mmCIF file of C-alpha atoms in Angstrom:
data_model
loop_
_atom_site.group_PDB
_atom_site.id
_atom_site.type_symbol
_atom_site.label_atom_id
_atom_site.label_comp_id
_atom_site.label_asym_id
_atom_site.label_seq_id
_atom_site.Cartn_x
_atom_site.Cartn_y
_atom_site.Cartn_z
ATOM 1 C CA UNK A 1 -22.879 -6.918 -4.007
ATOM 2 C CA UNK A 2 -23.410 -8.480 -0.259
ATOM 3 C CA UNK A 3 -20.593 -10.179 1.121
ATOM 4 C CA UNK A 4 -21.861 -12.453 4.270
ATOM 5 C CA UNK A 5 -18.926 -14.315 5.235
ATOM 6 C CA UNK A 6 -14.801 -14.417 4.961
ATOM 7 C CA UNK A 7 -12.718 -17.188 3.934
ATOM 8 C CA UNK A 8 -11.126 -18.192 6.922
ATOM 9 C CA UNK A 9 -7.744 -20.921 7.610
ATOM 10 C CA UNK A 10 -7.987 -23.388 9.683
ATOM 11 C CA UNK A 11 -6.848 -23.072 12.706
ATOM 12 C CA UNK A 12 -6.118 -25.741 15.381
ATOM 13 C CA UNK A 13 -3.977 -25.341 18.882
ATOM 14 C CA UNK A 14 -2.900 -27.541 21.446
ATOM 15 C CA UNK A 15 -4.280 -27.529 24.849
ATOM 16 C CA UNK A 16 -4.849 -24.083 26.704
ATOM 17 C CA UNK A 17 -3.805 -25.134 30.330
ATOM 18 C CA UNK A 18 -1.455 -27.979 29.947
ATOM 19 C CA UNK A 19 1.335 -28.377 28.026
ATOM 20 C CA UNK A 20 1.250 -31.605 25.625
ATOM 21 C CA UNK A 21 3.503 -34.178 26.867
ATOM 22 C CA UNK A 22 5.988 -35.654 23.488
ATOM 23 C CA UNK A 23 7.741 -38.188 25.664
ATOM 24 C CA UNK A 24 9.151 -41.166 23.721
ATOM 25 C CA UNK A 25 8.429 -38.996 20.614
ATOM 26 C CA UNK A 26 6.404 -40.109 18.114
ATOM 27 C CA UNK A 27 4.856 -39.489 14.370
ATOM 28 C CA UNK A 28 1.812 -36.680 13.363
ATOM 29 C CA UNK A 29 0.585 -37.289 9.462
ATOM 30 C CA UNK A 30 -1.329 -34.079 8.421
ATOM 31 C CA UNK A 31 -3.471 -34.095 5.592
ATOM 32 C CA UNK A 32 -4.861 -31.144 3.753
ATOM 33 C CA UNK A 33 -8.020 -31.140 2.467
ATOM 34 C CA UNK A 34 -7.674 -34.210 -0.563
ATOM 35 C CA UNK A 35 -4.419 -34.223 -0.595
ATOM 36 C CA UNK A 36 -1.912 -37.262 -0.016
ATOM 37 C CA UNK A 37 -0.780 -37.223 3.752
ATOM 38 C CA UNK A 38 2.213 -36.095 4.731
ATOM 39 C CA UNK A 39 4.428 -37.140 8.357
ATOM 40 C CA UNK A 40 6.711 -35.603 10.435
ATOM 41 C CA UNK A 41 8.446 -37.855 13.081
ATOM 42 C CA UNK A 42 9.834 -35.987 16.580
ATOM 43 C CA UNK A 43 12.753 -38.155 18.380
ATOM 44 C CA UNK A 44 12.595 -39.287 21.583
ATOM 45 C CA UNK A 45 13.721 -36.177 23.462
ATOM 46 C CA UNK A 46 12.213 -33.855 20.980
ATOM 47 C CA UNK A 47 11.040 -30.249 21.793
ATOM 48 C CA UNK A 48 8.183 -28.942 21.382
ATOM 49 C CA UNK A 49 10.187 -26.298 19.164
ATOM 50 C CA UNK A 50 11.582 -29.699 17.431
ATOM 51 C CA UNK A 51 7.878 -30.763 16.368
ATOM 52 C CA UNK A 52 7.403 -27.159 14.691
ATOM 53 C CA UNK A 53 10.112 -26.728 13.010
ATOM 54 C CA UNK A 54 9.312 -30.114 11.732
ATOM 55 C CA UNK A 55 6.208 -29.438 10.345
ATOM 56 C CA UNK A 56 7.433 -26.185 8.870
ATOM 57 C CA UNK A 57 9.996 -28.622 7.041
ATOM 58 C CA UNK A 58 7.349 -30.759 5.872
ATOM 59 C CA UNK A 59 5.555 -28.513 2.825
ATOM 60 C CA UNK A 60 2.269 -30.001 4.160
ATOM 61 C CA UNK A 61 0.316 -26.971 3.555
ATOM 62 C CA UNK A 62 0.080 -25.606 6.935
ATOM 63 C CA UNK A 63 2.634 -23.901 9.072
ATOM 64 C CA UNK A 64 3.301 -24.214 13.231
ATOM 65 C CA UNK A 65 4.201 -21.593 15.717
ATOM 66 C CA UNK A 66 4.540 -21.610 19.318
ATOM 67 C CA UNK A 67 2.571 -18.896 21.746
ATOM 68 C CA UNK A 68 2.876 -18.933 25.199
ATOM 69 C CA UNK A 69 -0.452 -17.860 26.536
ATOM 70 C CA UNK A 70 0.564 -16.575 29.756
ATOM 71 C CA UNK A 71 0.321 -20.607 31.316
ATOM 72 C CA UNK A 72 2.345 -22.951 28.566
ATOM 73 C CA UNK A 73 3.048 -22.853 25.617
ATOM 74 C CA UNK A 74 1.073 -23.630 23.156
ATOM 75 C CA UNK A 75 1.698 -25.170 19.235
ATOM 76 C CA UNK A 76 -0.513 -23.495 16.632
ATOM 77 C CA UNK A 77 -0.996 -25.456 13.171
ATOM 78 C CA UNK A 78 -2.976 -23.383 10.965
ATOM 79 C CA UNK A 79 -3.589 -23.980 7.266
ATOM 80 C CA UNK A 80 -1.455 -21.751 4.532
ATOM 81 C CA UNK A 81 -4.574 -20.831 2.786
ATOM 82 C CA UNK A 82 -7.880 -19.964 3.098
ATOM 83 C CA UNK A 83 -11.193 -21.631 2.092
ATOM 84 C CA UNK A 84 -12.987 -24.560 3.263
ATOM 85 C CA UNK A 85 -11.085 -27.268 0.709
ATOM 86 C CA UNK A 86 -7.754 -26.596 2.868
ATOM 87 C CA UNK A 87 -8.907 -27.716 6.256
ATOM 88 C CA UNK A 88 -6.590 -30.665 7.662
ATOM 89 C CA UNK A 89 -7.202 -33.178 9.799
ATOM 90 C CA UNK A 90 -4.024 -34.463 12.360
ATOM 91 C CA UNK A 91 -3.388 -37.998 13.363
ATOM 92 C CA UNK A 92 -0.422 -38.320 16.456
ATOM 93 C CA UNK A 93 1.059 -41.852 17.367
ATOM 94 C CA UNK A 94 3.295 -42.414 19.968
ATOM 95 C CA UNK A 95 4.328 -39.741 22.793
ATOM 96 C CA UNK A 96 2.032 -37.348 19.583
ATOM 97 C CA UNK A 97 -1.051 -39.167 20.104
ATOM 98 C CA UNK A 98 -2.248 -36.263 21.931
ATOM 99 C CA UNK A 99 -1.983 -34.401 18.913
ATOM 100 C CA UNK A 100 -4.772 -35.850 16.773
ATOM 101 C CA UNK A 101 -7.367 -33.823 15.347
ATOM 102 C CA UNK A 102 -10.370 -33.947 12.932
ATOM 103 C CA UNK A 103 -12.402 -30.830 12.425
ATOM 104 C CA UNK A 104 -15.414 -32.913 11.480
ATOM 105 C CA UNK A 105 -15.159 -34.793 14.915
ATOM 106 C CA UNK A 106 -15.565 -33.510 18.618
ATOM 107 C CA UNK A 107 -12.771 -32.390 19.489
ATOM 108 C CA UNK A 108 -10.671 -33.497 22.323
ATOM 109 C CA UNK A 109 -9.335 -31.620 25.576
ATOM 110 C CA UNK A 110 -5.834 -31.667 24.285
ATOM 111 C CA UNK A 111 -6.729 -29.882 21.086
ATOM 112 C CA UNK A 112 -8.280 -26.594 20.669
ATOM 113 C CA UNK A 113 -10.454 -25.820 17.741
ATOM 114 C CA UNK A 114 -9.173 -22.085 17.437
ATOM 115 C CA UNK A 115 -10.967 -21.819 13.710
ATOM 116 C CA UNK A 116 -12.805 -23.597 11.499
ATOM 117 C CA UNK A 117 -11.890 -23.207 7.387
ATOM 118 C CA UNK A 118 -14.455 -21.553 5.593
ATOM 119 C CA UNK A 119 -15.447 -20.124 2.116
ATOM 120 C CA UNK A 120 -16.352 -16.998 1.295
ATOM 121 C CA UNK A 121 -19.954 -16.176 1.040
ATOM 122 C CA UNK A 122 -21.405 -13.418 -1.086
ATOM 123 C CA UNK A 123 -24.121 -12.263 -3.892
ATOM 124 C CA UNK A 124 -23.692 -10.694 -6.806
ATOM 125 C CA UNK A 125 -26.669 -9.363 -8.598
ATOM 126 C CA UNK A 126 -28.755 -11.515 -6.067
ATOM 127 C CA UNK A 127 -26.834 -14.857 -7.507
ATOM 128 C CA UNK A 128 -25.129 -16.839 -4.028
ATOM 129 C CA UNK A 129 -21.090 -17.138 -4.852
ATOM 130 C CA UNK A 130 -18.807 -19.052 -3.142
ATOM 131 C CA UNK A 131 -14.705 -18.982 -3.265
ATOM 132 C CA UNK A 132 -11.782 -20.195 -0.854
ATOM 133 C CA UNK A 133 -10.315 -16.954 -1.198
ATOM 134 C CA UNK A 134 -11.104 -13.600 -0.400
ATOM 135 C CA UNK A 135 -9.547 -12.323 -3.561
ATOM 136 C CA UNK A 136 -12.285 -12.958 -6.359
ATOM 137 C CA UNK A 137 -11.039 -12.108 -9.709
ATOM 138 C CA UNK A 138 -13.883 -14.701 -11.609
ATOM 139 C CA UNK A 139 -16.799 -13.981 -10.950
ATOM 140 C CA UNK A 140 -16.929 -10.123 -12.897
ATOM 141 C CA UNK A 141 -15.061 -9.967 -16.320
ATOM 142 C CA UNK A 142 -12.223 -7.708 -15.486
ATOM 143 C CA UNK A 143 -13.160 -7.043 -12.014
ATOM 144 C CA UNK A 144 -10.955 -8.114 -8.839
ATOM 145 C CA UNK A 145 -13.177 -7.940 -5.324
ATOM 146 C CA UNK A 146 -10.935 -7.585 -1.910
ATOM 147 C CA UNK A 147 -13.441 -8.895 0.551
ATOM 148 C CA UNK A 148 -12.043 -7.315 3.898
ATOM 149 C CA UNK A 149 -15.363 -7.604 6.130
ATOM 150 C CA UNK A 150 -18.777 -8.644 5.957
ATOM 151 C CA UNK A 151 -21.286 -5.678 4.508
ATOM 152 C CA UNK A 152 -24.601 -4.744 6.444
ATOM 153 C CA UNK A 153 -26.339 -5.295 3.390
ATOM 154 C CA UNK A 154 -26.354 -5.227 -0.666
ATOM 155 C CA UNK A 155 -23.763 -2.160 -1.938
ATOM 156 C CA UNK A 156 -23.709 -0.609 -5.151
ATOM 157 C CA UNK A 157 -20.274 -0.819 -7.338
ATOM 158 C CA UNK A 158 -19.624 1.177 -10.710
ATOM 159 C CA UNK A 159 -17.091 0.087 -12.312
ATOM 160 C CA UNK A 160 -15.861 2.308 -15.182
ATOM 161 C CA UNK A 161 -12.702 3.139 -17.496
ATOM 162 C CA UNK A 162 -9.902 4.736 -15.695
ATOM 163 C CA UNK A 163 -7.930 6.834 -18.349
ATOM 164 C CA UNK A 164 -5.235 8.397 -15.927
ATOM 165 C CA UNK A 165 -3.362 5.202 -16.156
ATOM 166 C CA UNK A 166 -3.662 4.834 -20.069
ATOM 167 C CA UNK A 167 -2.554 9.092 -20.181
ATOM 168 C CA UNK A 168 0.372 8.584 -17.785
ATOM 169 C CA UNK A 169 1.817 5.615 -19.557
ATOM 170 C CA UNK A 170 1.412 7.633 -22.848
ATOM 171 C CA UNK A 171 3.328 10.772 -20.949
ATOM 172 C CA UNK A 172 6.061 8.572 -19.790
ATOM 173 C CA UNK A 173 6.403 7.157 -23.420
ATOM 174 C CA UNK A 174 6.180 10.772 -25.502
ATOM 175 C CA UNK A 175 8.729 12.057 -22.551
ATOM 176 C CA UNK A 176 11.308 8.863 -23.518
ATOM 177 C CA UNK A 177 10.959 9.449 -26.967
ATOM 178 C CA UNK A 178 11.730 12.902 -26.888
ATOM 179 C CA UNK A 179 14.312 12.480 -24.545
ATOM 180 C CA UNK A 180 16.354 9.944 -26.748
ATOM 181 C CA UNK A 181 15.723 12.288 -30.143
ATOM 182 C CA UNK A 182 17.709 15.255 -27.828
ATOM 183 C CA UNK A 183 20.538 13.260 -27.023
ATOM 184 C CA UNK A 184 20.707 11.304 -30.458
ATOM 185 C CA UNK A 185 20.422 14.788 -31.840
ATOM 186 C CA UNK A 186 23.227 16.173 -29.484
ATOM 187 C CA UNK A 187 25.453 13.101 -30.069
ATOM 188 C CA UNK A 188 25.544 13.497 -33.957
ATOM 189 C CA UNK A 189 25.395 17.416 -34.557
ATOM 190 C CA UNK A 190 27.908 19.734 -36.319
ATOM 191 C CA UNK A 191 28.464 23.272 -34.956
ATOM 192 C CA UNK A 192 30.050 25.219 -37.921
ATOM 193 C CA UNK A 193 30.766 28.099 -35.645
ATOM 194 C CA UNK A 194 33.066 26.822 -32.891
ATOM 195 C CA UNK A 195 33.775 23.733 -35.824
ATOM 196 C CA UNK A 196 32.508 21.183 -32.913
ATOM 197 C CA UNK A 197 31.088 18.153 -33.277
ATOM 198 C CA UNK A 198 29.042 15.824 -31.504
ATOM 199 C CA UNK A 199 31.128 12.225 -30.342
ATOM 200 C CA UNK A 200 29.412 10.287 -32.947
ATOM 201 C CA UNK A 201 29.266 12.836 -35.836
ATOM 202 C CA UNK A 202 30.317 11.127 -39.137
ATOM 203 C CA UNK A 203 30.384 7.727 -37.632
ATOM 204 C CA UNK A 204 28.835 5.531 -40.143
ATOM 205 C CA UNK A 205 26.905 3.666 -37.597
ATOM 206 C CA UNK A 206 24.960 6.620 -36.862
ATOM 207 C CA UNK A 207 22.700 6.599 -40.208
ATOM 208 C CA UNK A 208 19.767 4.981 -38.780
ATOM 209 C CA UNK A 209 20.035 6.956 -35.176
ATOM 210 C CA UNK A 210 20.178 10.152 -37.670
ATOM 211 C CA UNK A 211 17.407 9.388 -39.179
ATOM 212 C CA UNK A 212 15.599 8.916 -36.295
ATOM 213 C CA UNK A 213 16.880 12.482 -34.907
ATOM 214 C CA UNK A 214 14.897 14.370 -37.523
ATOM 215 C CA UNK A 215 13.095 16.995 -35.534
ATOM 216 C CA UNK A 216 10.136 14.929 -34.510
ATOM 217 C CA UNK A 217 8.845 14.983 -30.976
ATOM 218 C CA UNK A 218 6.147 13.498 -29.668
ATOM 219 C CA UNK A 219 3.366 14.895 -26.890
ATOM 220 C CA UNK A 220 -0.072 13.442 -25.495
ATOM 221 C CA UNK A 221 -3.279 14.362 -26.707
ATOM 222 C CA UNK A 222 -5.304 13.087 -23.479
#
């Protein structure tokens, strides 16, 4: 396996030095990836704090936060997911023209291109594979792959049966068992030397849960 790339979000910020100006307000349709476009109007008046919680209102796929860089503030849209089908393009109108962006276009000097959206890139068994995720769980039978950095070249993965899981679950299982035939057992018993008996001894109910009491236990073989 050589992974050569991450999946990456898309990531897209508003201008570095100046602050955008939202006067009059205005309207910014997002649209991710294929997806049908979705708006989010500001009032005039609106904050910039206004316009994100906006678009965190809007379940466009992408979420907003505001950083202040040291010089203004800046609004951060980034995609909610990964992969290169989830990039987003933004067009502003009105006081939001500013706003418009479109990662396949030059981009403008009141938007920053922080990130681009990409697929991740990697081989298996010298065969090129591509997802939008860094989680694969298709492309091995039974195998999930965490990609959490690109590798300096092709590494080796053996992949075999892991029976502490299977014996633990089997423990756990023998224990319950056993612990439920000592307290059925308990519950039901007769002591004909102190004449004591358990609180459901000779309650006809118990038939089947003295059956089950009948000295059995149970203990892994693994």
């Amino acid at each position: 396996i050589e992974g050569t790339q991450l999946a990456r979000a898309q990531r897209t910020a508003t201008s570095a030095t100046t602050a955008p100006d939202l006067s009059g307000g205005g309207s910014l349709t997002i649209t991710l990836g294929a997806g049908a476009p979705k708006t989010v109007n500001l009032a005039d008046g609106g904050t910039l704090q206004d316009l994100r919680d906006a678009i965190n209102s809007a379940d466009a796929g992408v979420s907003a936060q505001i950083i202040n860089n040291g010089t203004v503030n800046q609004l951060v849209i980034s995609s909610k997911e990964t992969g290169a089908a989830n990039a987003f393009k933004l067009a502003g109108s009105g006081g939001l023209s500013e706003l418009s962006f479109d990662p396949a276009a030059t981009p403008s000097a009141d938007m920053v291109a922080v990130q681009q959206a990409k697929d991740a890139m990697l081989s298996i068994d010298g065969l090129a594979i591509t997802r939008g995720s860094n989680t694969v769980s298709d492309a091995i039978e039974g195998v999930t792959l965490t990609l959490s950095k690109p590798t300096d070249g092709e590494t080796t993965m053996t992949v075999a049966r892991n029976d502490d899981i299977a014996k633990k679950a089997i423990d756990d299982f023998a224990k319950a068992y056993n612990d439920l035939n000592t307290l059925i057992r308990s519950q039901t018993s007769y002591d004909a030397a102190t004449k004591k008996a358990g609180t459901l001894n000779g309650d006809a109910s118990d038939d089947t849960a003295a059956t089950s009491a009948s000295g059995i236990s149970l203990r892994s073989a693994l």
